[in-house]
Amino acid sequence: MKDALGGIVNIWFIAVFIVIISGYLAFSIQYNKAFRMKNEIIEAIEQCDGYENGTSRLCAQEIITSYMKQIGYSVPDWSWNECSASSSDCERGNGFWVKRHVVSTSKSEEIGNQYYYTVATAVNTDIPVFRNLMPNMSIFQVSGNTRRITVHS
């Protein structure tokens, strides 16, 4: 009987170890997706010369949506602390946030306005076993900035 109980304890240790390692691997994959998505959004905004209304937003949105489908990035709705309800410089995308920062404004069309953007993505922490163990786990966020972009009116 003593050997049988020792075997059960060993099986429990192995099962817990496998659950922890599987959760870590799942989290690593989701973090990698969020990081790559952030980099792709920054690249799309820089390539399309901003994330303003009109053609630049459509250009960036097309690239972002295509890449999002390609890597399978999906996150439930979440709120970003830097964007409050009164902030008009924030745009919510499908699983990401973009905040515009004004560097300089010019009345001359030749010089243009200069902006940079902060992009934030979230890590999907909806892992089945960990959802039950840690129900109040907050969403991890990944953020980064674009280079300075000049927008001509």
XYZ file of N, CA and C in Angstrom:
459
model
N 0.814 -1.195 0.000
C 0.000 0.000 0.000
C 0.861 1.264 0.000
N 1.975 1.185 0.707
C 2.872 2.327 0.786
C 3.424 2.677 -0.594
N 3.778 1.707 -1.392
C 4.298 1.947 -2.739
C 3.222 2.510 -3.666
N 1.989 2.108 -3.478
C 0.899 2.615 -4.326
C 0.674 4.101 -4.077
N 0.705 4.531 -2.822
C 0.532 5.951 -2.513
C 1.703 6.766 -3.034
N 2.898 6.239 -2.972
C 4.058 6.936 -3.507
C 3.955 7.111 -5.013
N 3.397 6.129 -5.697
C 3.203 6.225 -7.146
C 2.190 7.279 -7.517
N 1.136 7.408 -6.723
C 0.106 8.422 -6.989
C 0.686 9.823 -6.819
N 1.502 10.016 -5.792
C 2.131 11.315 -5.561
C 3.047 11.657 -6.733
N 3.809 10.676 -7.196
C 4.689 10.921 -8.344
C 3.897 11.288 -9.592
N 2.791 10.622 -9.834
C 1.943 10.922 -10.989
C 1.399 12.348 -10.883
N 1.005 12.789 -9.682
C 0.511 14.145 -9.492
C 1.601 15.180 -9.772
N 2.823 14.911 -9.299
C 3.928 15.832 -9.585
C 4.188 15.936 -11.079
N 4.153 14.824 -11.761
C 4.375 14.826 -13.211
C 3.258 15.583 -13.924
N 2.010 15.361 -13.512
C 0.867 16.038 -14.136
C 0.944 17.551 -13.924
N 1.267 17.982 -12.711
C 1.377 19.418 -12.428
C 2.519 20.021 -13.236
N 3.633 19.326 -13.329
C 4.770 19.803 -14.117
C 4.388 19.961 -15.584
N 3.688 19.008 -16.143
C 3.257 19.070 -17.550
C 2.300 20.236 -17.762
N 1.378 20.478 -16.839
C 0.441 21.596 -16.951
C 1.181 22.930 -16.913
N 2.151 23.056 -16.017
C 2.900 24.308 -15.909
C 3.722 24.550 -17.174
N 4.400 23.549 -17.671
C 5.205 23.701 -18.885
C 4.314 24.000 -20.086
N 3.181 23.341 -20.195
C 2.258 23.597 -21.313
C 1.722 25.023 -21.262
N 1.384 25.496 -20.081
C 0.914 26.871 -19.926
C 1.981 27.878 -20.288
N 3.223 27.611 -19.886
C 4.323 28.506 -20.220
C 4.541 28.556 -21.734
N 4.487 27.419 -22.383
C 4.652 27.384 -23.836
C 3.513 28.120 -24.541
N 2.286 27.922 -24.072
C 1.141 28.615 -24.674
C 1.275 30.124 -24.487
N 1.687 30.559 -23.302
C 1.877 31.994 -23.057
C 2.993 32.548 -23.937
N 4.073 31.803 -24.102
C 5.189 32.255 -24.940
C 4.754 32.451 -26.382
N 3.940 31.558 -26.881
C 3.441 31.675 -28.255
C 2.560 32.903 -28.394
N 1.668 33.141 -27.436
C 0.778 34.297 -27.489
C 1.553 35.604 -27.347
N 2.579 35.626 -26.505
C 3.403 36.822 -26.347
C 4.151 37.125 -27.640
N 4.665 36.084 -28.275
C 5.368 36.245 -29.541
C 4.437 36.813 -30.613
N 3.187 36.338 -30.664
C 2.212 36.875 -31.627
C 1.947 38.350 -31.372
N 1.761 38.732 -30.110
C 1.490 40.137 -29.782
C 2.687 41.015 -30.142
N 3.885 40.533 -29.896
C 5.087 41.305 -30.207
C 5.249 41.474 -31.711
N 5.053 40.400 -32.467
C 5.154 40.490 -33.925
C 4.055 41.366 -34.505
N 2.862 41.311 -33.925
C 1.752 42.138 -34.401
C 2.052 43.614 -34.170
N 2.604 43.940 -33.013
C 2.985 45.326 -32.730
C 4.001 45.829 -33.744
N 5.000 45.031 -34.024
C 6.016 45.427 -34.995
C 5.421 45.613 -36.390
N 4.493 44.765 -36.776
C 3.864 44.880 -38.097
C 2.981 46.121 -38.185
N 2.281 46.461 -37.118
C 1.446 47.665 -37.111
C 2.325 48.904 -37.227
N 3.428 48.933 -36.488
C 4.357 50.064 -36.578
C 4.897 50.179 -37.994
N 5.278 49.065 -38.578
C 5.802 49.073 -39.948
C 4.747 49.546 -40.947
N 3.495 49.118 -40.761
C 2.412 49.523 -41.664
C 2.142 51.021 -41.554
N 2.146 51.564 -40.347
C 1.912 52.991 -40.153
C 3.039 53.803 -40.784
N 4.264 53.349 -40.610
C 5.391 54.065 -41.213
C 5.365 53.959 -42.740
N 5.006 52.808 -43.249
C 4.953 52.601 -44.700
C 3.862 53.446 -45.346
N 2.735 53.594 -44.662
C 1.599 54.336 -45.215
C 1.611 55.806 -44.803
N 2.679 56.271 -44.218
C 2.842 57.668 -43.796
C 1.761 58.132 -42.833
N 1.546 57.364 -41.793
C 0.626 57.772 -40.738
C -0.589 56.886 -40.626
N -1.417 57.260 -39.669
C -2.670 56.541 -39.414
C -3.786 57.579 -39.309
N -3.765 58.522 -40.260
C -4.760 59.585 -40.297
C -6.011 59.085 -41.010
N -7.038 59.902 -41.035
C -8.248 59.561 -41.776
C -7.945 59.551 -43.269
N -8.578 58.686 -44.000
C -8.407 58.673 -45.444
C -7.545 57.538 -45.936
N -6.748 57.842 -46.959
C -5.997 56.795 -47.644
C -4.914 56.174 -46.772
N -4.273 56.950 -45.902
C -3.220 56.373 -45.063
C -3.788 55.344 -44.090
N -4.968 55.612 -43.541
C -5.586 54.651 -42.622
C -6.026 53.401 -43.371
N -6.618 53.576 -44.548
C -7.041 52.407 -45.327
C -5.849 51.541 -45.715
N -4.768 52.202 -46.117
C -3.538 51.485 -46.471
C -3.022 50.675 -45.280
N -2.894 51.324 -44.135
C -2.388 50.651 -42.940
C -3.333 49.552 -42.479
N -4.632 49.822 -42.506
C -5.615 48.842 -42.041
C -5.587 47.586 -42.909
N -5.386 47.748 -44.190
C -5.323 46.597 -45.098
C -4.122 45.708 -44.766
N -2.979 46.323 -44.534
C -1.766 45.563 -44.182
C -1.940 44.878 -42.821
N -2.492 45.598 -41.871
C -2.672 45.066 -40.513
C -3.636 43.889 -40.518
N -4.756 44.027 -41.187
C -5.758 42.962 -41.220
C -5.206 41.713 -41.895
N -4.477 41.895 -42.976
C -3.886 40.763 -43.685
C -2.911 40.010 -42.781
N -2.059 40.740 -42.084
C -1.076 40.096 -41.210
C -1.748 39.449 -40.002
N -2.791 40.080 -39.493
C -3.519 39.540 -38.350
C -4.109 38.168 -38.675
N -4.661 38.041 -39.861
C -5.214 36.751 -40.288
C -4.108 35.733 -40.526
N -2.982 36.209 -41.043
C -1.873 35.320 -41.369
C -1.294 34.647 -40.121
N -1.121 35.390 -39.026
C -0.520 34.785 -37.831
C -1.564 34.296 -36.831
N -2.842 34.572 -37.067
C -3.892 34.108 -36.160
C -3.963 34.890 -34.866
N -3.770 36.193 -34.948
C -3.806 37.050 -33.762
C -5.239 37.453 -33.471
N -5.707 37.143 -32.289
C -7.039 37.601 -31.860
C -7.015 37.790 -30.350
N -7.585 38.904 -29.925
C -7.608 39.259 -28.507
C -8.996 39.788 -28.181
N -9.550 39.429 -27.028
C -10.829 40.042 -26.646
C -10.655 41.536 -26.408
N -11.766 42.267 -26.399
C -11.702 43.716 -26.175
C -11.003 44.019 -24.853
N -10.150 45.010 -24.880
C -9.417 45.418 -23.696
C -9.221 46.923 -23.751
N -8.998 47.511 -22.596
C -8.789 48.956 -22.554
C -7.336 49.233 -22.196
N -6.804 50.249 -22.845
C -5.411 50.644 -22.634
C -5.389 51.828 -21.700
N -4.549 51.791 -20.682
C -4.513 52.838 -19.653
C -4.144 54.206 -20.209
N -3.321 54.252 -21.267
C -2.922 55.543 -21.834
C -4.055 56.238 -22.575
N -5.054 55.510 -22.951
C -6.178 56.092 -23.693
C -7.414 56.124 -22.805
N -7.708 57.288 -22.310
C -8.929 57.447 -21.517
C -10.090 57.743 -22.456
N -11.277 57.814 -21.917
C -12.468 58.051 -22.736
C -12.437 59.436 -23.388
N -11.740 60.390 -22.779
C -11.730 61.757 -23.312
C -10.607 62.003 -24.324
N -9.742 61.041 -24.536
C -8.614 61.226 -25.452
C -9.058 61.033 -26.890
N -8.898 62.074 -27.694
C -9.313 61.994 -29.094
C -8.187 61.506 -29.992
N -6.970 61.412 -29.467
C -5.832 60.971 -30.267
C -5.647 59.463 -30.252
N -6.563 58.732 -29.661
C -6.474 57.279 -29.587
C -7.465 56.622 -30.539
N -7.003 55.580 -31.178
C -7.859 54.797 -32.067
C -7.786 53.342 -31.638
N -8.936 52.730 -31.520
C -9.002 51.313 -31.164
C -9.143 50.501 -32.444
N -8.267 49.549 -32.592
C -8.357 48.625 -33.712
C -8.891 47.288 -33.231
N -8.803 46.299 -34.053
C -9.259 44.964 -33.700
C -8.144 44.245 -32.942
N -8.054 44.478 -31.642
C -7.021 43.851 -30.827
C -5.801 44.719 -30.595
N -5.860 45.990 -30.967
C -4.734 46.890 -30.753
C -5.230 48.309 -30.561
N -4.335 49.188 -30.076
C -4.601 50.607 -29.895
C -3.505 51.397 -30.592
N -3.856 52.539 -31.153
C -2.896 53.456 -31.760
C -3.155 54.839 -31.176
N -2.109 55.453 -30.615
C -2.230 56.798 -30.050
C -1.284 57.725 -30.802
N -1.822 58.853 -31.270
C -1.043 59.830 -32.013
C -0.503 60.890 -31.064
N 0.780 61.203 -31.219
C 1.435 62.247 -30.444
C 1.880 63.341 -31.408
N 1.526 64.570 -31.116
C 1.897 65.701 -31.966
C 3.302 66.147 -31.587
N 4.183 66.196 -32.591
C 5.546 66.681 -32.382
C 5.605 68.157 -32.728
N 5.112 68.512 -33.923
C 5.055 69.921 -34.314
C 3.946 70.112 -35.337
N 3.363 71.294 -35.315
C 2.330 71.638 -36.288
C 2.801 72.849 -37.081
N 2.342 72.899 -38.329
C 2.749 74.000 -39.195
C 1.558 74.426 -40.028
N 1.426 75.708 -40.224
C 0.348 76.209 -41.080
C 0.736 76.111 -42.544
N 2.007 75.914 -42.811
C 2.488 75.807 -44.178
C 2.332 74.371 -44.682
N 1.785 74.238 -45.898
C 1.588 72.910 -46.466
C 2.916 72.268 -46.851
N 3.924 73.085 -47.113
C 5.227 72.565 -47.516
C 5.942 71.855 -46.366
N 5.806 72.380 -45.170
C 6.490 71.790 -44.018
C 5.698 70.603 -43.475
N 4.412 70.767 -43.282
C 3.552 69.688 -42.786
C 3.582 69.547 -41.276
N 2.726 68.693 -40.776
C 2.649 68.396 -39.350
C 3.455 67.126 -39.071
N 4.108 67.107 -37.911
C 4.893 65.935 -37.553
C 4.265 65.226 -36.367
N 4.148 63.917 -36.503
C 3.565 63.071 -35.468
C 4.449 61.852 -35.262
N 4.269 61.209 -34.119
C 4.710 59.832 -33.957
C 3.578 59.097 -33.274
N 3.554 57.800 -33.424
C 2.445 56.991 -32.934
C 2.962 55.960 -31.934
N 2.166 55.730 -30.908
C 2.436 54.646 -29.972
C 1.421 53.554 -30.252
N 1.909 52.355 -30.437
C 1.064 51.204 -30.750
C 1.108 50.237 -29.577
N -0.044 49.725 -29.179
C -0.109 48.748 -28.093
C -0.926 47.545 -28.542
N -0.398 46.373 -28.280
C -1.120 45.127 -28.523
C -1.203 44.381 -27.200
N -2.057 43.391 -27.144
C -2.253 42.640 -25.907
C -1.936 41.171 -26.133
N -1.518 40.529 -25.068
C -1.247 39.101 -25.092
C -2.524 38.389 -24.659
N -2.983 37.465 -25.479
C -4.182 36.703 -25.154
C -3.842 35.690 -24.070
N -4.329 35.923 -22.856
C -4.034 35.044 -21.724
C -5.181 34.087 -21.432
N -5.988 33.820 -22.407
C -7.128 32.916 -22.224
C -6.671 31.473 -22.454
N -5.830 31.000 -21.554
C -5.330 29.630 -21.603
C -6.199 28.816 -20.653
N -6.835 27.729 -21.123
C -7.859 27.037 -20.337
C -7.479 26.680 -18.902
N -6.358 26.059 -18.657
C -6.017 25.644 -17.302
C -5.721 26.849 -16.425
N -4.967 27.813 -16.958
C -4.605 28.985 -16.178
C -5.790 29.918 -15.955
N -6.770 29.876 -16.846
C -7.984 30.672 -16.651
C -8.684 30.240 -15.370
N -8.650 28.943 -15.076
C -9.296 28.435 -13.863
C -8.439 28.658 -12.615
N -7.115 28.577 -12.772
C -6.234 28.756 -11.617
C -6.107 30.214 -11.214
N -6.014 31.117 -12.205
C -5.832 32.550 -11.947
C -6.895 33.339 -12.712
N -8.132 33.402 -12.201
C -9.201 34.065 -12.955
C -9.042 35.574 -13.073
N -8.298 36.206 -12.182
C -8.153 37.666 -12.209
C -6.845 38.115 -12.855
N -6.241 37.250 -13.653
C -4.975 37.609 -14.291
C -5.230 38.710 -15.314
N -4.470 39.796 -15.219
C -4.677 40.927 -16.120
C -4.042 40.655 -17.476
N -4.435 41.473 -18.431
C -3.918 41.343 -19.786
C -2.526 41.963 -19.845
N -1.600 41.231 -20.418
C -0.254 41.745 -20.636
C -0.257 42.559 -21.914
N 0.439 43.673 -21.904
C 0.448 44.567 -23.063
C 1.867 44.751 -23.584
N 1.959 44.898 -24.897
C 3.226 45.163 -25.560
C 3.043 46.469 -26.326
N 3.963 47.420 -26.145
C 3.808 48.696 -26.842
C 5.141 49.148 -27.425
N 5.037 50.032 -28.428
C 6.221 50.587 -29.079
C 5.851 51.835 -29.851
N 6.862 52.585 -30.285
C 6.655 53.857 -30.984
C 7.149 53.778 -32.425
N 6.510 54.567 -33.280
C 6.973 54.698 -34.654
C 8.037 55.777 -34.714
N 8.638 55.930 -35.861
C 9.546 57.052 -36.071
C 8.686 58.301 -36.296
N 9.294 59.436 -36.370
C 8.582 60.690 -36.622
C 8.100 60.709 -38.067
N 6.815 60.987 -38.251
C 6.198 60.978 -39.584
C 5.678 62.376 -39.882
N 5.991 62.879 -41.081
C 5.503 64.188 -41.506
C 4.288 63.988 -42.397
N 3.183 64.622 -42.020
C 1.933 64.523 -42.779
C 1.677 65.881 -43.406
N 1.559 65.892 -44.727
C 1.260 67.136 -45.451
C -0.248 67.251 -45.629
N -0.773 68.416 -45.334
C -2.221 68.631 -45.416
C -2.704 68.649 -46.837
